[in-house]
mmCIF file of C-alpha atoms and ligand atoms in Angstrom:
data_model
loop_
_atom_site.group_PDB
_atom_site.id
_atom_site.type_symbol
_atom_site.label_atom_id
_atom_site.label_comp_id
_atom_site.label_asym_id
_atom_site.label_seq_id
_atom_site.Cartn_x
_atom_site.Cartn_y
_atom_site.Cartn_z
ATOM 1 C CA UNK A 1 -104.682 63.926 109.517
ATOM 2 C CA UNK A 2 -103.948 66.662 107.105
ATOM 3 C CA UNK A 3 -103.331 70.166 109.136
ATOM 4 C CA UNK A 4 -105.994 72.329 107.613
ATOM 5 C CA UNK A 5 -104.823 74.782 104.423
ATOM 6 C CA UNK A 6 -104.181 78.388 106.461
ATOM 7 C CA UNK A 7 -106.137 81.539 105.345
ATOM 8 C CA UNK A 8 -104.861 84.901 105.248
ATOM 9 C CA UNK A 9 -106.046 88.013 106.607
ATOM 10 C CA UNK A 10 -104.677 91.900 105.489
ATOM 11 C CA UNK A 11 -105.674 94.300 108.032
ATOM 12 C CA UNK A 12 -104.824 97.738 109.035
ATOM 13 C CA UNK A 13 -106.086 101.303 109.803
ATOM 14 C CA UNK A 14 -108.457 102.661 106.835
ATOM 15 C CA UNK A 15 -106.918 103.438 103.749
ATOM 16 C CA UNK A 16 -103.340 102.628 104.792
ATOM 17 C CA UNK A 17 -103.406 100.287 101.136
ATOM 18 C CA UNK A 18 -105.142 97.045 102.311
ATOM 19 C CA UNK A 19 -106.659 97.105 98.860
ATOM 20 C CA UNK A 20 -103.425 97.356 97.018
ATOM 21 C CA UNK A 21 -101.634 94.609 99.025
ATOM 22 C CA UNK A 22 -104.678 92.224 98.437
ATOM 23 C CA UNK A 23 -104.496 92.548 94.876
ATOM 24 C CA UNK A 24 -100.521 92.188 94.244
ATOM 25 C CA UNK A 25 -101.455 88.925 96.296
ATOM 26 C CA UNK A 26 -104.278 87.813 94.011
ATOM 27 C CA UNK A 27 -101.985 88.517 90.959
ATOM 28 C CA UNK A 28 -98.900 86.924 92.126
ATOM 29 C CA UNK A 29 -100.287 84.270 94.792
ATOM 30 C CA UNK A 30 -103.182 82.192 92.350
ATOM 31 C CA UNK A 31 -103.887 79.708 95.320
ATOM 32 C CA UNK A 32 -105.702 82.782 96.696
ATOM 33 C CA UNK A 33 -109.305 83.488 96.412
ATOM 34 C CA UNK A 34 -110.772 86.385 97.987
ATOM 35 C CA UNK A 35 -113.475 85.674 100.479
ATOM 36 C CA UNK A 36 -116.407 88.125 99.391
ATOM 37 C CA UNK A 37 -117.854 89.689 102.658
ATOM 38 C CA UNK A 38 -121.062 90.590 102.879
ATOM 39 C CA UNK A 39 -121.949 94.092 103.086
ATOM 40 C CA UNK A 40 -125.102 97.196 103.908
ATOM 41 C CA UNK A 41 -123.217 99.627 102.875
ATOM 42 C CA UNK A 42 -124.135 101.321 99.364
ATOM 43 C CA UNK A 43 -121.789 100.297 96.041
ATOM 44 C CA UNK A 44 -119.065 102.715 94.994
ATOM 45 C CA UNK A 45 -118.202 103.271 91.096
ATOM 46 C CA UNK A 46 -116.770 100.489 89.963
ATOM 47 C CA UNK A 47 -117.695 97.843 92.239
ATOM 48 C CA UNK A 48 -119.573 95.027 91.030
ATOM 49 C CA UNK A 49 -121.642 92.314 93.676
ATOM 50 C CA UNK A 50 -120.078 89.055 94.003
ATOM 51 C CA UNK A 51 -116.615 90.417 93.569
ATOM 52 C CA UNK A 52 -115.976 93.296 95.387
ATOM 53 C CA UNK A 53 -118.790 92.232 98.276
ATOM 54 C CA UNK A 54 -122.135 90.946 97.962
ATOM 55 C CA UNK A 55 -123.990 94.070 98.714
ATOM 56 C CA UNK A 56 -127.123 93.012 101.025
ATOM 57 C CA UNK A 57 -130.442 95.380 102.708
ATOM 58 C CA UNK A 58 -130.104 95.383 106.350
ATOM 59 C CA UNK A 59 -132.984 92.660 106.566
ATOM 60 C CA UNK A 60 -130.736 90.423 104.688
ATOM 61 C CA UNK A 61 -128.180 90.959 107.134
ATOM 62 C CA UNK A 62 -129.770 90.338 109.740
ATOM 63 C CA UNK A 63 -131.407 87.309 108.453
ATOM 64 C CA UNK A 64 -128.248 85.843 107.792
ATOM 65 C CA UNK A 65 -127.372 87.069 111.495
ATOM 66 C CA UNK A 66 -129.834 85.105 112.751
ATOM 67 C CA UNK A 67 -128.623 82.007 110.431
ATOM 68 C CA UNK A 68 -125.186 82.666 112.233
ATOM 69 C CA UNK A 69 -123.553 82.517 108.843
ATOM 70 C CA UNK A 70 -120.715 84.902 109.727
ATOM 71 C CA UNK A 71 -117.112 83.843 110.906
ATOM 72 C CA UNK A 72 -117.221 87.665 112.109
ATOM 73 C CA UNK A 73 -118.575 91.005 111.147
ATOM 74 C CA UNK A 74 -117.905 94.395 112.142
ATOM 75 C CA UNK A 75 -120.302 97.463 112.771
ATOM 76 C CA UNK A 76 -118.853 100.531 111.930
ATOM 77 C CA UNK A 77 -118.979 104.065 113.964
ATOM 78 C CA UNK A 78 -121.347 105.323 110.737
ATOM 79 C CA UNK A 79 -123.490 102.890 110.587
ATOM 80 C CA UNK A 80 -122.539 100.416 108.025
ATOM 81 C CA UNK A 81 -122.276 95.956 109.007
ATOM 82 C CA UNK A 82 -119.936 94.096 106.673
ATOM 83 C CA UNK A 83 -119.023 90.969 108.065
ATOM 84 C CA UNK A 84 -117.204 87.177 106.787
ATOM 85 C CA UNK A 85 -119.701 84.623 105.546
ATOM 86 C CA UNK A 86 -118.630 81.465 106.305
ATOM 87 C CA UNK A 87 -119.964 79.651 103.229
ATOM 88 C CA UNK A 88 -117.124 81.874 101.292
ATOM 89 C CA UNK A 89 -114.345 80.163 103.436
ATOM 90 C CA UNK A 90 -116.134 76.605 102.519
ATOM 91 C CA UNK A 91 -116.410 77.671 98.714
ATOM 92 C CA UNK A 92 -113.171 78.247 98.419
ATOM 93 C CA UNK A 93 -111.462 75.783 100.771
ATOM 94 C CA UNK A 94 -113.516 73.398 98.435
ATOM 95 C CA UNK A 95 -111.507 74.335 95.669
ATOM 96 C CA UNK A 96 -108.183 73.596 96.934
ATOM 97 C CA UNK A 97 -107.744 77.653 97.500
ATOM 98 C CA UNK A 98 -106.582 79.093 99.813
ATOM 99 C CA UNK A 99 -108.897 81.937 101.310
ATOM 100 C CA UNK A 100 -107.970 85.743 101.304
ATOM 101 C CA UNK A 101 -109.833 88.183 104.012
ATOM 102 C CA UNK A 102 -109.232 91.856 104.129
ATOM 103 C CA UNK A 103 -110.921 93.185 107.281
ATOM 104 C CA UNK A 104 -110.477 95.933 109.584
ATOM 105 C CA UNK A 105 -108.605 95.176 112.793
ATOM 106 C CA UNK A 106 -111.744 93.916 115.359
ATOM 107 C CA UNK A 107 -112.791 91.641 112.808
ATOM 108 C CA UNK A 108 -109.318 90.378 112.155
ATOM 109 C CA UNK A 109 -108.324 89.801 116.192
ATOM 110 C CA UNK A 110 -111.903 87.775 116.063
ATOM 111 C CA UNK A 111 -110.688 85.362 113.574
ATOM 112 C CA UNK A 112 -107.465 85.009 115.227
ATOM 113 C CA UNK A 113 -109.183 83.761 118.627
ATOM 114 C CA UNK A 114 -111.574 81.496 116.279
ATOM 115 C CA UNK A 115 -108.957 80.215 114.227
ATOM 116 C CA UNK A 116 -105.786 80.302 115.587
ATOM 117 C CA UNK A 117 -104.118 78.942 112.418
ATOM 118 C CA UNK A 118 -104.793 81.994 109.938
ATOM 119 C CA UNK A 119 -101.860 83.796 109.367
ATOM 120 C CA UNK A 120 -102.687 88.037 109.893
ATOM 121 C CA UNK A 121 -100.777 90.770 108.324
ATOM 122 C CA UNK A 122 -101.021 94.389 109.704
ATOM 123 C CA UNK A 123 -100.778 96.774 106.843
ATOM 124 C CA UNK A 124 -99.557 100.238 108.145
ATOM 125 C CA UNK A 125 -98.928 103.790 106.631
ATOM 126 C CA UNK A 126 -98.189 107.439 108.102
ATOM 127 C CA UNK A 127 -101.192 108.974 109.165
ATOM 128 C CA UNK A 128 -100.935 112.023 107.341
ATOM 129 C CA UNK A 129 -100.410 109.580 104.207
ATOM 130 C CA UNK A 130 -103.513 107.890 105.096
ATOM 131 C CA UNK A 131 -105.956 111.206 105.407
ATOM 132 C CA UNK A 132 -104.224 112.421 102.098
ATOM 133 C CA UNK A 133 -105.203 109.232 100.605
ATOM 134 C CA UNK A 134 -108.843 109.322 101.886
ATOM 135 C CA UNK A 135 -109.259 112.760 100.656
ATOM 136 C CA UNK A 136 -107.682 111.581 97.437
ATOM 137 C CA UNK A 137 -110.510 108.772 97.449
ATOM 138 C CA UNK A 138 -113.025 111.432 97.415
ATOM 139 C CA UNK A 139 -115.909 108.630 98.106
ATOM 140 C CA UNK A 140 -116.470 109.622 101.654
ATOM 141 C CA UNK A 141 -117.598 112.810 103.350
ATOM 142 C CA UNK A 142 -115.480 115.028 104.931
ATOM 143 C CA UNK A 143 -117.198 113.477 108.258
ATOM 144 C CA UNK A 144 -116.982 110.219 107.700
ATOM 145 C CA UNK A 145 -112.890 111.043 106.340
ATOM 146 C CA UNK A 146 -112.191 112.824 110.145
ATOM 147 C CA UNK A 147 -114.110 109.824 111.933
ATOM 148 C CA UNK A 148 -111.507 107.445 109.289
ATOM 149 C CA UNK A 149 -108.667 109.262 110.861
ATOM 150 C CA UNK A 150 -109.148 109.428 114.443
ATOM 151 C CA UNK A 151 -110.155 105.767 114.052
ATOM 152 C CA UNK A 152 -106.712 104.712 112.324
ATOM 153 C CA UNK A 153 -104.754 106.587 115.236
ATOM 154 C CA UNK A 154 -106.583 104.023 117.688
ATOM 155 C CA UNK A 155 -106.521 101.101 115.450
ATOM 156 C CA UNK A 156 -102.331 101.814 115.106
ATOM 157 C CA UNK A 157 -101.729 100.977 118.321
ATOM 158 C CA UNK A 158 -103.269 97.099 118.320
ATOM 159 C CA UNK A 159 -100.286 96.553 115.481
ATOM 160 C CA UNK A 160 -98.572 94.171 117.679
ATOM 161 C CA UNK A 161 -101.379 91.760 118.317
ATOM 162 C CA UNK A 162 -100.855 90.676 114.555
ATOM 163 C CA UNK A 163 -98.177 88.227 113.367
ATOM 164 C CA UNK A 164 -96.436 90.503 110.712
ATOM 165 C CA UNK A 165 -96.637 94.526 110.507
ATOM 166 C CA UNK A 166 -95.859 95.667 107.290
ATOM 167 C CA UNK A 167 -95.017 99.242 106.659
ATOM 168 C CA UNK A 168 -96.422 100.450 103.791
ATOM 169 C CA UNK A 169 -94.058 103.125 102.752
ATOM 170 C CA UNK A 170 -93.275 102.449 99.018
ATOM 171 C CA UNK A 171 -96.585 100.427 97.631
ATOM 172 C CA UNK A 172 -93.877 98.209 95.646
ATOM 173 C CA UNK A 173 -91.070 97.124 98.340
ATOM 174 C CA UNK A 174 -94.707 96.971 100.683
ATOM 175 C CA UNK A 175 -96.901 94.149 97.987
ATOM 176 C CA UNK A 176 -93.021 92.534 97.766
ATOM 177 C CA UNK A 177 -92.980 91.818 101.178
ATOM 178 C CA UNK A 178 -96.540 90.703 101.965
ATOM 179 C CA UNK A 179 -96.412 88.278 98.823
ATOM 180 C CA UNK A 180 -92.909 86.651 100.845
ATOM 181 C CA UNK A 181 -94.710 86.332 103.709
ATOM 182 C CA UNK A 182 -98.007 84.871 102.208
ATOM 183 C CA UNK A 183 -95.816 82.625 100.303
ATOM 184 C CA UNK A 184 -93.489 81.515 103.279
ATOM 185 C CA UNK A 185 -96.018 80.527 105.124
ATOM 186 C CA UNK A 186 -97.575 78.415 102.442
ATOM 187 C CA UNK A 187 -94.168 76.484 101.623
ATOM 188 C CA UNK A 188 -94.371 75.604 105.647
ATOM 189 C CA UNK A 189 -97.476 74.258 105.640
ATOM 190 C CA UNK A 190 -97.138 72.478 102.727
ATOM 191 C CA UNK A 191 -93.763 70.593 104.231
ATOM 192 C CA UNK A 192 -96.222 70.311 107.260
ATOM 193 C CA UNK A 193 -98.688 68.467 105.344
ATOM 194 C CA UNK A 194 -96.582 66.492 103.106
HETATM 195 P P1 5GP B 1 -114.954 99.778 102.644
HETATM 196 O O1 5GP B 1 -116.354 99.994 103.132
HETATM 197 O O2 5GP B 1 -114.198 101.053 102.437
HETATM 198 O O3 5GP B 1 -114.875 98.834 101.478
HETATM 199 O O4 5GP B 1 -114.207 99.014 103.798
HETATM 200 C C1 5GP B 1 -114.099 99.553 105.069
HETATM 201 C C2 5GP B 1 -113.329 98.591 105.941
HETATM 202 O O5 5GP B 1 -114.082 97.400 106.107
HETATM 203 C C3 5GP B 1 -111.981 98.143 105.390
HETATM 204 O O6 5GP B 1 -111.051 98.296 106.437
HETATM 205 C C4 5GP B 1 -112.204 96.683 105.060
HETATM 206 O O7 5GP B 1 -111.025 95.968 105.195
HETATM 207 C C5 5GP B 1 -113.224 96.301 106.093
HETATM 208 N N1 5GP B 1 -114.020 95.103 105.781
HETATM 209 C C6 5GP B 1 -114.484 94.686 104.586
HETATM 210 N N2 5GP B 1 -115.186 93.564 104.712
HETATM 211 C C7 5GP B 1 -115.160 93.238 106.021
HETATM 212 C C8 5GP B 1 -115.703 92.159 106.796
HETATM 213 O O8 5GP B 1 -116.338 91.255 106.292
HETATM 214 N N3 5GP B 1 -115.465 92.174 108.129
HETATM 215 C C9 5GP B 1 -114.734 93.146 108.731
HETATM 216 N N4 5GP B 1 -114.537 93.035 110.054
HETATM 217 N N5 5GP B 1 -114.221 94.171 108.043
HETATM 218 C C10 5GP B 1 -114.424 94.223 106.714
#
């Protein structure tokens, strides 16, 4: 028996550059395929459904509650569900990929204790970096940017329940390392499986 292909999940406290380290993986890693979570909350400029998320009404989230067709999913302090569908894991397993997650850290420690086997990478950045960032964004309210911040300060200190902790100081020396580990611990489960 084969040992199953690992997925990857990039975590870490709200805007600390999750984004930016799951697209230097995308570009550089092209067994990855980013699983598209489902999502209530409302599209931002530039987003487009079925890439960025697949934006759903809170009835359609539920309903596919109900289905249990989520690995996880997360509700947020304002309000907002996004959560994993497990057919995107399937799609893309299906394909010889290897699936991509970027979540925020509950979700992430749930698919740890679900599947043991995915490999998690906490993303991390100064604080005051981070609310600069957010403000920089400009996409939130200046509520929902303070409720960001007091939230990353908590979610800092569950860094060590990930495998790797990546500090994202310099966004270029940061994506370099995350692709090395992404790509390390492909080359080991490929000599695993071969
Ligand atoms: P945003 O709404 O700004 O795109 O994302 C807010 C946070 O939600 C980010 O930390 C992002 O990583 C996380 N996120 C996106 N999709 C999911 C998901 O399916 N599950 C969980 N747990 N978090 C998610």
């Amino acid at each position: 028996m084969t040992r199953p292909v690992p997925a990857f999940v990039v975590t870490g406290p709200s805007g600390a550059g999750k984004g930016t380290m799951v697209e230097a993986l995308l570009a550089r890693i092209p067994r990855l395929r980013l699983a598209v979570s489902a999502t209530t909350r409302a599209m931002r400029p530039g987003e487009e459904n079925g890439v960025h998320y697949w934006f759903v009404s809170d009835e359609e989230f539920d309903r596919r509650l109900r289905e249990r067709d989520f690995l996880e999913y997360h509700v947020f302090p304002w309000g907002q569900r996004s959560g994993t569908l497990l057919t995107e894991l399937e799609r893309i397993a299906s394909h010889g990929s290897v699936p991509l997650l970027e979540l925020e850290l509950n979700g992430s420690l749930e698919v740890k204790r679900r599947l043991p086997e995915v490999v998690t990478i906490f993303v991390d950045a100064p604080i005051e970096e981070l609310e600069r960032r957010l403000r920089g964004r400009a996409t939130e309210s200046s509520g929902e940017i303070e409720e960001r911040v007091a939230l990353a300060h908590e979610q800092r200190a569950l860094a060590p329940e990930f495998d790797y902790v990546v500090a994202n100081d310099d966004r270029d020396r940061a994506a370099a390392e995350v692709v090395g580990i992404v790509e390390t611990a492909l080359a080991a489960n490929a000599a695993q499986v071969g």
